[in-house]
XYZ file of C-alpha atoms in Angstrom:
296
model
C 121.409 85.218 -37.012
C 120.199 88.719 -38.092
C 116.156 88.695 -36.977
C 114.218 90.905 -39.106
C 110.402 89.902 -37.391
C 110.189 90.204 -33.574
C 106.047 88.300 -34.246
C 103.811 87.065 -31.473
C 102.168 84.848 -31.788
C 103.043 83.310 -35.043
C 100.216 84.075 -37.273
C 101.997 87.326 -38.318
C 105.028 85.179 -40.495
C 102.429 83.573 -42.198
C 102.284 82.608 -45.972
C 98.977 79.993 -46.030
C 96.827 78.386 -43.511
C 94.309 75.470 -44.032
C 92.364 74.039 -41.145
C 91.466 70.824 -41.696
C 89.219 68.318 -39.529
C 91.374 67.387 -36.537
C 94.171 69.890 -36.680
C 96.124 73.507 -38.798
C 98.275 73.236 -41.981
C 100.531 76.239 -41.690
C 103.362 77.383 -44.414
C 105.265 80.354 -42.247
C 107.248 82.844 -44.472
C 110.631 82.922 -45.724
C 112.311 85.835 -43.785
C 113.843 85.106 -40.184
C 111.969 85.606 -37.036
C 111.846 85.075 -33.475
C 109.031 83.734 -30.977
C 109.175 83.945 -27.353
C 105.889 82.936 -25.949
C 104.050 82.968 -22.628
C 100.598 80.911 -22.881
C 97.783 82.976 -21.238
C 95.256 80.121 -21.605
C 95.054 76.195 -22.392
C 94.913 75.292 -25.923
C 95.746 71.666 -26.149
C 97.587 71.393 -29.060
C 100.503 69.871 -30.249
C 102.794 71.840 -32.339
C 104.898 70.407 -35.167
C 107.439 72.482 -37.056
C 108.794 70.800 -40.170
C 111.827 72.394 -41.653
C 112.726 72.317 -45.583
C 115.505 75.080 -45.811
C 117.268 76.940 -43.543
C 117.908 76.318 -40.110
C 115.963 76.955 -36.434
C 116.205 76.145 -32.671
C 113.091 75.355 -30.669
C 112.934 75.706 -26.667
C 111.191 74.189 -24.268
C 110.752 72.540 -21.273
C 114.657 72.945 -20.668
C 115.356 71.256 -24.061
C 116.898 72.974 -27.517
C 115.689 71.214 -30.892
C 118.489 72.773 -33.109
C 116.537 72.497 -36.890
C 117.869 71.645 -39.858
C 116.477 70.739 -43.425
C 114.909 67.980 -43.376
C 113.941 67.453 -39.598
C 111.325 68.722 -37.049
C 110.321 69.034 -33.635
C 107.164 69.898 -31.735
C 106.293 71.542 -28.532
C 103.131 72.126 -26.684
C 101.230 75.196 -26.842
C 100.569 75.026 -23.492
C 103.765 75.325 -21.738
C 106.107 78.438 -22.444
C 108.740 78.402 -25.749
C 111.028 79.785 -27.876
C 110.948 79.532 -31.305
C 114.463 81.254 -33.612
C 114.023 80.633 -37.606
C 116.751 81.881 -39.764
C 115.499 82.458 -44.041
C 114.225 79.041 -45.199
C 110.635 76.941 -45.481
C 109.132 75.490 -42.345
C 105.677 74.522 -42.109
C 104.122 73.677 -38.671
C 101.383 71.723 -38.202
C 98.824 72.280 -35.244
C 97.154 68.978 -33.533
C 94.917 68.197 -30.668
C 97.498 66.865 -28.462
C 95.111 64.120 -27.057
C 94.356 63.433 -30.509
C 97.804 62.054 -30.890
C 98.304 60.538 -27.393
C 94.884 58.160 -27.936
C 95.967 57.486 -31.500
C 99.690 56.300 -30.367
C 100.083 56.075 -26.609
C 103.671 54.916 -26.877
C 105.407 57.591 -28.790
C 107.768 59.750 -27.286
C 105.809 63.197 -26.844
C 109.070 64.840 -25.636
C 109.160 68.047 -26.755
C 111.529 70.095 -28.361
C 113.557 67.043 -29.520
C 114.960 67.532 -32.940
C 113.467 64.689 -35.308
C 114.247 62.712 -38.286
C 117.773 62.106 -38.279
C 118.581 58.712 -37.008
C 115.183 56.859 -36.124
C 113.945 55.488 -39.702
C 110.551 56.004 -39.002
C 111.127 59.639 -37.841
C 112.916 59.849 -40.927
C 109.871 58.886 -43.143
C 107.710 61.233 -41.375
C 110.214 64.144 -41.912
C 110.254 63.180 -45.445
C 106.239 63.474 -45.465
C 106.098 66.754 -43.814
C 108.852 67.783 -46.268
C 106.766 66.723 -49.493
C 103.294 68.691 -47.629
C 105.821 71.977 -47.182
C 107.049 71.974 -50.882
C 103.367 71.286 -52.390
C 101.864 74.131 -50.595
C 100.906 75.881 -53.971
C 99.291 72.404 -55.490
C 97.361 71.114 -52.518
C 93.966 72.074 -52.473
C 91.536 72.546 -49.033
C 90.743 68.688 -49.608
C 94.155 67.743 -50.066
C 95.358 69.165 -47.030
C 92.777 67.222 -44.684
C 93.934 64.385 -46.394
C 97.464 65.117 -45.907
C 97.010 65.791 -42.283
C 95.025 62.573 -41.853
C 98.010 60.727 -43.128
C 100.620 62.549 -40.817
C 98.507 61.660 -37.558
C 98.754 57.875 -38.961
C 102.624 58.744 -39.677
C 103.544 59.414 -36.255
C 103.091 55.963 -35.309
C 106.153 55.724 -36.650
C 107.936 57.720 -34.482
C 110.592 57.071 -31.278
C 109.046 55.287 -28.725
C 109.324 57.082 -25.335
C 111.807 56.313 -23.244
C 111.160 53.427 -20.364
C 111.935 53.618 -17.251
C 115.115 51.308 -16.249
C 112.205 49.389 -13.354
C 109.608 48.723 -16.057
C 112.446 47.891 -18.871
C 114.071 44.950 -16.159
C 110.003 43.988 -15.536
C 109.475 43.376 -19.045
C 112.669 41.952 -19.785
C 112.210 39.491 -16.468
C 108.553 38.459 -17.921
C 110.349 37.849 -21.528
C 113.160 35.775 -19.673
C 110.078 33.383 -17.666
C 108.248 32.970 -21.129
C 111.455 31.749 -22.751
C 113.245 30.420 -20.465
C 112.114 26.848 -21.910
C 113.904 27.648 -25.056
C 117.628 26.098 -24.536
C 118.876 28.750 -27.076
C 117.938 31.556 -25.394
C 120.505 34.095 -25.114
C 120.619 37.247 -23.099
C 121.288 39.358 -26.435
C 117.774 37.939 -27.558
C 116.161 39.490 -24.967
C 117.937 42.782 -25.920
C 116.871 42.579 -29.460
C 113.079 42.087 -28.051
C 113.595 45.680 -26.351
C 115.370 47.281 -29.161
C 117.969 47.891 -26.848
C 122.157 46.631 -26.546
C 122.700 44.122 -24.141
C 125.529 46.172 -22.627
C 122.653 48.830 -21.926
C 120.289 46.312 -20.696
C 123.197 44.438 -18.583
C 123.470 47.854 -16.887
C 119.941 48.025 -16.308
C 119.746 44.729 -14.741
C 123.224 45.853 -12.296
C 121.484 48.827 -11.372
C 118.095 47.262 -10.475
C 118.947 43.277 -9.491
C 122.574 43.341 -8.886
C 123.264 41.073 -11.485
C 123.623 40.815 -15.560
C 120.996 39.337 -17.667
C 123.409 36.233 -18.425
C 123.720 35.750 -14.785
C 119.648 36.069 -14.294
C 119.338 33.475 -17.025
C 121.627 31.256 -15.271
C 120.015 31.204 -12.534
C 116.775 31.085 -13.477
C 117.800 27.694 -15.810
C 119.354 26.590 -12.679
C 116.363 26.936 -10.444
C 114.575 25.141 -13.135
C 116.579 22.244 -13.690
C 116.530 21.668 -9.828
C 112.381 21.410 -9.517
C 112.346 19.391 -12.500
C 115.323 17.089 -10.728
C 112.996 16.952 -7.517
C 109.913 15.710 -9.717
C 111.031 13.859 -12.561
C 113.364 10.791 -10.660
C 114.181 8.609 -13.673
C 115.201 11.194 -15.907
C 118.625 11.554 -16.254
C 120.784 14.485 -15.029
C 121.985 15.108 -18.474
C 118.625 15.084 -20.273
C 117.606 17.622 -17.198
C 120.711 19.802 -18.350
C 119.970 19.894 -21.799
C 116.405 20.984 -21.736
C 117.857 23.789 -19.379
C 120.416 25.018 -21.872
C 122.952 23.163 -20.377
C 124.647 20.669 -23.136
C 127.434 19.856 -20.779
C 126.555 17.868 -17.917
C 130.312 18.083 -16.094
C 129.610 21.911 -16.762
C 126.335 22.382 -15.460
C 127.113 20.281 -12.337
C 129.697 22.288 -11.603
C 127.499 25.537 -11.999
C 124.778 23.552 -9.656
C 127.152 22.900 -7.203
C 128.084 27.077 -7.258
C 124.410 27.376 -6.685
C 123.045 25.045 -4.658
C 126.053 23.693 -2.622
C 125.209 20.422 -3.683
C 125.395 17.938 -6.806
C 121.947 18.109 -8.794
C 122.521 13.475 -7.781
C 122.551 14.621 -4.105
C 119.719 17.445 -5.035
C 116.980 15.374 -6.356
C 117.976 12.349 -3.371
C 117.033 14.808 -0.792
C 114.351 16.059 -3.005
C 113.051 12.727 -3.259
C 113.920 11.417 0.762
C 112.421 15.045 1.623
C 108.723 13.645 -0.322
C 108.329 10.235 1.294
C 109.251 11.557 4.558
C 106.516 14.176 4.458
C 104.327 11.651 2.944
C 104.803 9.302 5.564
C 104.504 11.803 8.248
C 100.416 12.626 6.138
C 99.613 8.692 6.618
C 100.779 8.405 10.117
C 97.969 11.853 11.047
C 95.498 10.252 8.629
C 95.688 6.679 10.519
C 95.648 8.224 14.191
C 92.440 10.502 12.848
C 90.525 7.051 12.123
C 91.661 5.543 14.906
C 91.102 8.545 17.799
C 87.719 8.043 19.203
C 84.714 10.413 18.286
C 84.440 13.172 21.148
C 80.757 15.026 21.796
């Protein structure tokens, strides 16, 4: 890429700029340029760059946004970058980082990450940004405060940022206990809820438990079916199985036995000669306390 502008910072490859309320509208020129820049002082702002021809790269952070037309990426103005444009339209926009982080707390703030490729709601907001860059000669002072108001709301859309595998198995866990009652719950279900493949999640749940999410259900459904065995005497073992998820009862005895070392008949008779023994054992303290003489 031949560089013809050598510009720091990047006011001098500018075409138009339009503050607006919370943030900068800026359309940068067509010719190619290059930005290497070392903060000096805090700024707090978010940078987005937008691209509608041509093609760029964007460094930071140890990450490379490589630009094409119709994506964008953003860095941080506080933090050192590189920014490489070849001939073409970009137009960054300048926000109050906090802005953004109280307005969408969950979005991925990663910077220099190219955007707008695969995530559909990146995609919309690249297609926004696109429309704002092409306009630049209609949009009046009001229009652009508007526009900008519109983008902030936009990036709700955006990527999510990325979980950590011990909070993704925590809130898959809590979505397992809150379903668990539901007999067609299936580990791809709880998956789905993340946005997330159950082969990913599986390898999550390996990494962190030791076990796959089919195998946590299991269990769990297992553990269930036994305390409601223990508590619930006339119900039969069957019924017990099928509110569990279990429609077989020859199956699910043999995956009690596998569990528990014991049939879920023999379970719930030691559950149940387990209660009236300890029960017993109460009445037998309670009648020697009324019968013990009362000491000074």
């Amino acid at each position: 890429m031949e560089l013809i502008h050598v510009a720091t910072p990047p006011e001098s490859v500018l075409e138009r700029a339009v503050r607006t309320g919370p943030g900068e509208l800026l359309w940068l020129g067509r010719e190619p340029f290059e930005i290497r820049c070392e903060p000096r002082r805090a700024m707090g702002l978010l940078k987005i760059v937008a691209v509608a021809e041509g093609e760029g790269v964007i460094a930071q952070g140890g990450r490379r946004a490589i630009l094409r037309e119709g994506t964008f990426a953003w860095f941080q103005s506080d933090a050192p970058f590189e920014m490489t444009m070849s001939r073409g339209r970009r137009l960054l926009l300048r926000l109050p980082l906090s802005a953004v982080q109280q307005r969408h707390p969950g979005v991925d703030l990663r910077t220099a990450v190219t955007r707008g490729e695969e995530h559909a709601g990146e995609r919309v907001v690249a297609g926004l940004l696109r429309q704002i860059l092409c306009e630049s000669s209609s949009l009046s002072e009001r229009d652009c405060t508007a526009a900008v108001g519109v983008v902030i709301e936009a990036l709700g859309m955006c990527g999510r940022a990325p979980e950590l595998p011990q909070a993704r198995v925590e809130r898959a866990l809590a979505d397992i206990e809150l379903r668990l009652g539901d007999p067609a719950l299936q580990p791809t279900d709880i998956a789905q809820a993340q946005g997330v493949s159950r082969r990913y999640l599986d390898g999550v749940m390996a990494e962190q438990l030791g076990c796959s999410l089919a195998a946590h259900i299991r269990r769990r459904r297992l553990e269930r079916a036994a305390s409601e065995l223990a508590i619930r005497p006339l119900a039969a073992v069957s019924e017990v199985a099928a509110r569990w998820g279990f429609r077989d009862a020859s199956h699910f005895t043999r995956l009690f036995r596998g569990h528990f070392a014991t049939t879920p008949a023999a379970y719930r008779r030691a559950a149940i000669d387990g209660a009236r023994a300890r029960s017993g054992r109460m009445g037998d303290a309670a009648s020697r306390a009324r019968c013990s003489p009362a000491t000074e």
